[in-house]
Structures are given as structure tokens and as C-alpha cells.
PDB file of C-alpha atoms in Angstrom:
ATOM      1  CA  MET A 134      22.670  -1.016 -11.940  1.00 55.00           C
ATOM      2  CA  SER A 135      24.605  -3.176  -9.504  1.00 69.00           C
ATOM      3  CA  ASN A 136      27.482  -0.692  -9.800  1.00 87.00           C
ATOM      4  CA  PRO A 137      27.654   1.186  -6.457  1.00 90.00           C
ATOM      5  CA  TYR A 138      29.381   4.197  -8.067  1.00 93.00           C
ATOM      6  CA  MET A 139      26.612   4.555 -10.625  1.00 94.00           C
ATOM      7  CA  ALA A 140      23.972   4.164  -7.908  1.00 95.00           C
ATOM      8  CA  ARG A 141      25.683   6.852  -5.826  1.00 95.00           C
ATOM      9  CA  ALA A 142      25.711   9.229  -8.803  1.00 95.00           C
ATOM     10  CA  VAL A 143      21.976   8.661  -9.318  1.00 96.00           C
ATOM     11  CA  VAL A 144      21.242   9.249  -5.625  1.00 97.00           C
ATOM     12  CA  ASP A 145      23.316  12.453  -5.734  1.00 96.00           C
ATOM     13  CA  LEU A 146      21.015  13.785  -8.472  1.00 96.00           C
ATOM     14  CA  THR A 147      18.200  13.945  -5.909  1.00 97.00           C
ATOM     15  CA  GLU A 148      20.192  16.478  -3.859  1.00 94.00           C
ATOM     16  CA  ARG A 149      19.016  14.773  -0.657  1.00 94.00           C
ATOM     17  CA  SER A 150      21.384  14.969   2.308  1.00 92.00           C
ATOM     18  CA  SER A 151      21.757  11.208   2.608  1.00 95.00           C
ATOM     19  CA  PRO A 152      20.721   8.010   0.801  1.00 96.00           C
ATOM     20  CA  GLN A 153      18.496   7.181   3.769  1.00 96.00           C
ATOM     21  CA  ASP A 154      16.349  10.166   2.753  1.00 97.00           C
ATOM     22  CA  VAL A 155      15.895   8.845  -0.791  1.00 98.00           C
ATOM     23  CA  SER A 156      12.874   6.869  -1.970  1.00 98.00           C
ATOM     24  CA  LEU A 157      13.412   4.750  -5.086  1.00 98.00           C
ATOM     25  CA  LEU A 158      10.616   3.144  -7.065  1.00 98.00           C
ATOM     26  CA  TYR A 159      11.580   0.199  -9.273  1.00 98.00           C
ATOM     27  CA  ILE A 160       9.351  -0.580 -12.251  1.00 98.00           C
ATOM     28  CA  GLY A 161      10.356  -3.847 -13.878  1.00 98.00           C
ATOM     29  CA  THR A 162       7.683  -4.110 -16.551  1.00 98.00           C
ATOM     30  CA  ALA A 163      10.141  -4.531 -19.428  1.00 98.00           C
ATOM     31  CA  SER A 164      11.663  -7.547 -17.656  1.00 97.00           C
ATOM     32  CA  TYR A 165       8.194  -8.869 -16.754  1.00 98.00           C
ATOM     33  CA  ASP A 166       8.626  -8.058 -13.035  1.00 98.00           C
ATOM     34  CA  ILE A 167      11.032 -10.993 -12.570  1.00 97.00           C
ATOM     35  CA  ALA A 168      12.419 -10.859  -9.025  1.00 96.00           C
ATOM     36  CA  LYS A 169      16.030 -11.783  -9.860  1.00 96.00           C
ATOM     37  CA  PHE A 170      16.341  -8.759 -12.166  1.00 96.00           C
ATOM     38  CA  ARG A 171      14.717  -6.500  -9.568  1.00 97.00           C
ATOM     39  CA  LYS A 172      17.186  -7.681  -6.934  1.00 96.00           C
ATOM     40  CA  LYS A 173      20.175  -7.194  -9.213  1.00 95.00           C
ATOM     41  CA  GLN A 174      19.137  -3.702 -10.279  1.00 96.00           C
ATOM     42  CA  THR A 175      18.191  -2.387  -6.828  1.00 97.00           C
ATOM     43  CA  ASN A 176      20.816  -4.066  -4.640  1.00 96.00           C
ATOM     44  CA  ALA A 177      23.302  -1.162  -4.661  1.00 97.00           C
ATOM     45  CA  PHE A 178      20.549   1.265  -3.631  1.00 97.00           C
ATOM     46  CA  ILE A 179      19.393  -1.014  -0.819  1.00 97.00           C
ATOM     47  CA  GLU A 180      22.976  -1.378   0.429  1.00 96.00           C
ATOM     48  CA  MET A 181      23.299   2.425   0.481  1.00 96.00           C
ATOM     49  CA  GLY A 182      20.199   2.647   2.665  1.00 97.00           C
ATOM     50  CA  CYS A 183      17.680   3.987   0.164  1.00 98.00           C
ATOM     51  CA  ASP A 184      14.023   3.172   0.724  1.00 98.00           C
ATOM     52  CA  VAL A 185      13.284   0.888  -2.251  1.00 98.00           C
ATOM     53  CA  SER A 186       9.764  -0.050  -3.323  1.00 98.00           C
ATOM     54  CA  PHE A 187       8.440  -1.890  -6.374  1.00 98.00           C
ATOM     55  CA  LEU A 188       5.505  -1.377  -8.691  1.00 98.00           C
ATOM     56  CA  ASP A 189       4.662  -4.603 -10.488  1.00 98.00           C
ATOM     57  CA  VAL A 190       2.348  -4.038 -13.434  1.00 98.00           C
ATOM     58  CA  ALA A 191       3.452  -6.636 -15.989  1.00 97.00           C
ATOM     59  CA  ASN A 192       1.099  -9.345 -14.754  1.00 94.00           C
ATOM     60  CA  ARG A 193      -1.431  -7.460 -12.675  1.00 95.00           C
ATOM     61  CA  ARG A 194      -3.520  -4.331 -12.906  1.00 96.00           C
ATOM     62  CA  PRO A 195      -3.053  -2.114  -9.854  1.00 96.00           C
ATOM     63  CA  ASP A 196      -5.644   0.579  -9.333  1.00 96.00           C
ATOM     64  CA  GLN A 197      -4.909   4.181 -10.283  1.00 97.00           C
ATOM     65  CA  ASP A 198      -4.485   5.292  -6.669  1.00 98.00           C
ATOM     66  CA  GLU A 199      -1.822   2.651  -5.964  1.00 98.00           C
ATOM     67  CA  MET A 200       0.168   3.623  -9.051  1.00 98.00           C
ATOM     68  CA  LYS A 201      -0.180   7.356  -8.409  1.00 98.00           C
ATOM     69  CA  GLU A 202       0.911   7.037  -4.794  1.00 98.00           C
ATOM     70  CA  ALA A 203       3.945   4.923  -5.742  1.00 98.00           C
ATOM     71  CA  VAL A 204       5.059   7.360  -8.447  1.00 98.00           C
ATOM     72  CA  ASP A 205       4.329  10.491  -6.406  1.00 98.00           C
ATOM     73  CA  ASN A 206       6.349   9.241  -3.418  1.00 98.00           C
ATOM     74  CA  ALA A 207       9.477   8.443  -5.436  1.00 98.00           C
ATOM     75  CA  ASP A 208      12.592  10.597  -5.605  1.00 98.00           C
ATOM     76  CA  ILE A 209      14.042   8.181  -8.166  1.00 98.00           C
ATOM     77  CA  ILE A 210      12.198   5.930 -10.598  1.00 98.00           C
ATOM     78  CA  LEU A 211      14.359   3.089 -11.894  1.00 98.00           C
ATOM     79  CA  VAL A 212      12.963   1.316 -14.935  1.00 97.00           C
ATOM     80  CA  SER A 213      14.296  -2.085 -15.980  1.00 96.00           C
ATOM     81  CA  GLY A 214      15.649  -2.905 -19.370  1.00 94.00           C
ATOM     82  CA  GLY A 215      14.137  -5.641 -21.472  1.00 96.00           C
ATOM     83  CA  ASN A 216      11.105  -5.580 -23.712  1.00 98.00           C
ATOM     84  CA  THR A 217      10.654  -1.816 -23.962  1.00 97.00           C
ATOM     85  CA  LEU A 218       7.822  -2.077 -26.475  1.00 98.00           C
ATOM     86  CA  TYR A 219       5.854  -4.270 -24.060  1.00 98.00           C
ATOM     87  CA  ALA A 220       6.529  -1.899 -21.163  1.00 98.00           C
ATOM     88  CA  LEU A 221       5.418   1.203 -23.070  1.00 98.00           C
ATOM     89  CA  ASP A 222       2.282  -0.497 -24.339  1.00 98.00           C
ATOM     90  CA  ARG A 223       1.408  -1.750 -20.851  1.00 98.00           C
ATOM     91  CA  TRP A 224       2.010   1.658 -19.262  1.00 98.00           C
ATOM     92  CA  ARG A 225      -0.229   3.350 -21.840  1.00 98.00           C
ATOM     93  CA  TYR A 226      -2.951   0.781 -21.227  1.00 98.00           C
ATOM     94  CA  LEU A 227      -2.788   1.374 -17.454  1.00 98.00           C
ATOM     95  CA  GLY A 228      -2.324   5.160 -17.617  1.00 98.00           C
ATOM     96  CA  LEU A 229       1.054   4.834 -15.915  1.00 98.00           C
ATOM     97  CA  ASP A 230       2.770   6.577 -18.834  1.00 98.00           C
ATOM     98  CA  GLN A 231       1.149   9.900 -17.930  1.00 98.00           C
ATOM     99  CA  MET A 232       2.055   9.474 -14.259  1.00 98.00           C
ATOM    100  CA  LEU A 233       5.691   8.888 -15.210  1.00 98.00           C
ATOM    101  CA  LEU A 234       5.641  11.952 -17.472  1.00 98.00           C
ATOM    102  CA  SER A 235       4.263  14.071 -14.622  1.00 98.00           C
ATOM    103  CA  ALA A 236       6.969  12.744 -12.300  1.00 98.00           C
ATOM    104  CA  ALA A 237       9.673  13.665 -14.798  1.00 97.00           C
ATOM    105  CA  GLN A 238       8.202  17.170 -15.151  1.00 97.00           C
ATOM    106  CA  ARG A 239       8.309  17.532 -11.337  1.00 96.00           C
ATOM    107  CA  GLY A 240      12.013  16.694 -11.359  1.00 96.00           C
ATOM    108  CA  THR A 241      11.892  13.090 -10.211  1.00 98.00           C
ATOM    109  CA  VAL A 242      15.162  11.429 -11.207  1.00 98.00           C
TER     110      VAL A 242
END
């Protein structure tokens, strides 16, 4: 997602007045929360001025409140590519899958 045009199109889906009003949550479970992939995939959003946060769950078990707060505060949730089967299994184990479903139903991009 290092393409600034693609990032702009995603930000526009939020219908916020400016990128500075947009909160993006990056979940890199499928790429095992490796920092270089996170940086590459969020850089265009950071350069636009979006508030970017990360939820690392591949190698740690955050509590339910931390995950819920991160998901609930996001206008955009960007999920990494990689080992999708691992990511889905991990999210089910942690209960994050249901939080992501709820976010999608609320209209989170």
C-alpha cells in the first residue's frame, strides 16, 4: 500500500474532511507483525497525516479491552498480506475476528 494514490482513495472512503481526521489501525498478523512490512504498508498514510496505530497480535496476547479500543477507534483497518490462514486462526483464538466483523458492520473501511 505504498502507493499514495491508492492510500488517498482509501482515506476518501471514510468521508472525513481531511486525512488528519482519519485514524488507521494496522494489523500485521499475516506477516507476523514484522516492522519492515508495517512501515512499507502504512508509510503513505503517515505521509498524508493520518493517525496510524498498530495492533500486534501475532506474538503476544493483548487483553480484550486493548483490542476492542483499537478496533473501535479506527476509521480504517488495514490488514497485511501474508499467511492469511495463520491470521484468521489467531484472530479467532483471540476473539479479534468478531471485533473486526462488528467494525465492518459499523462501516469502518
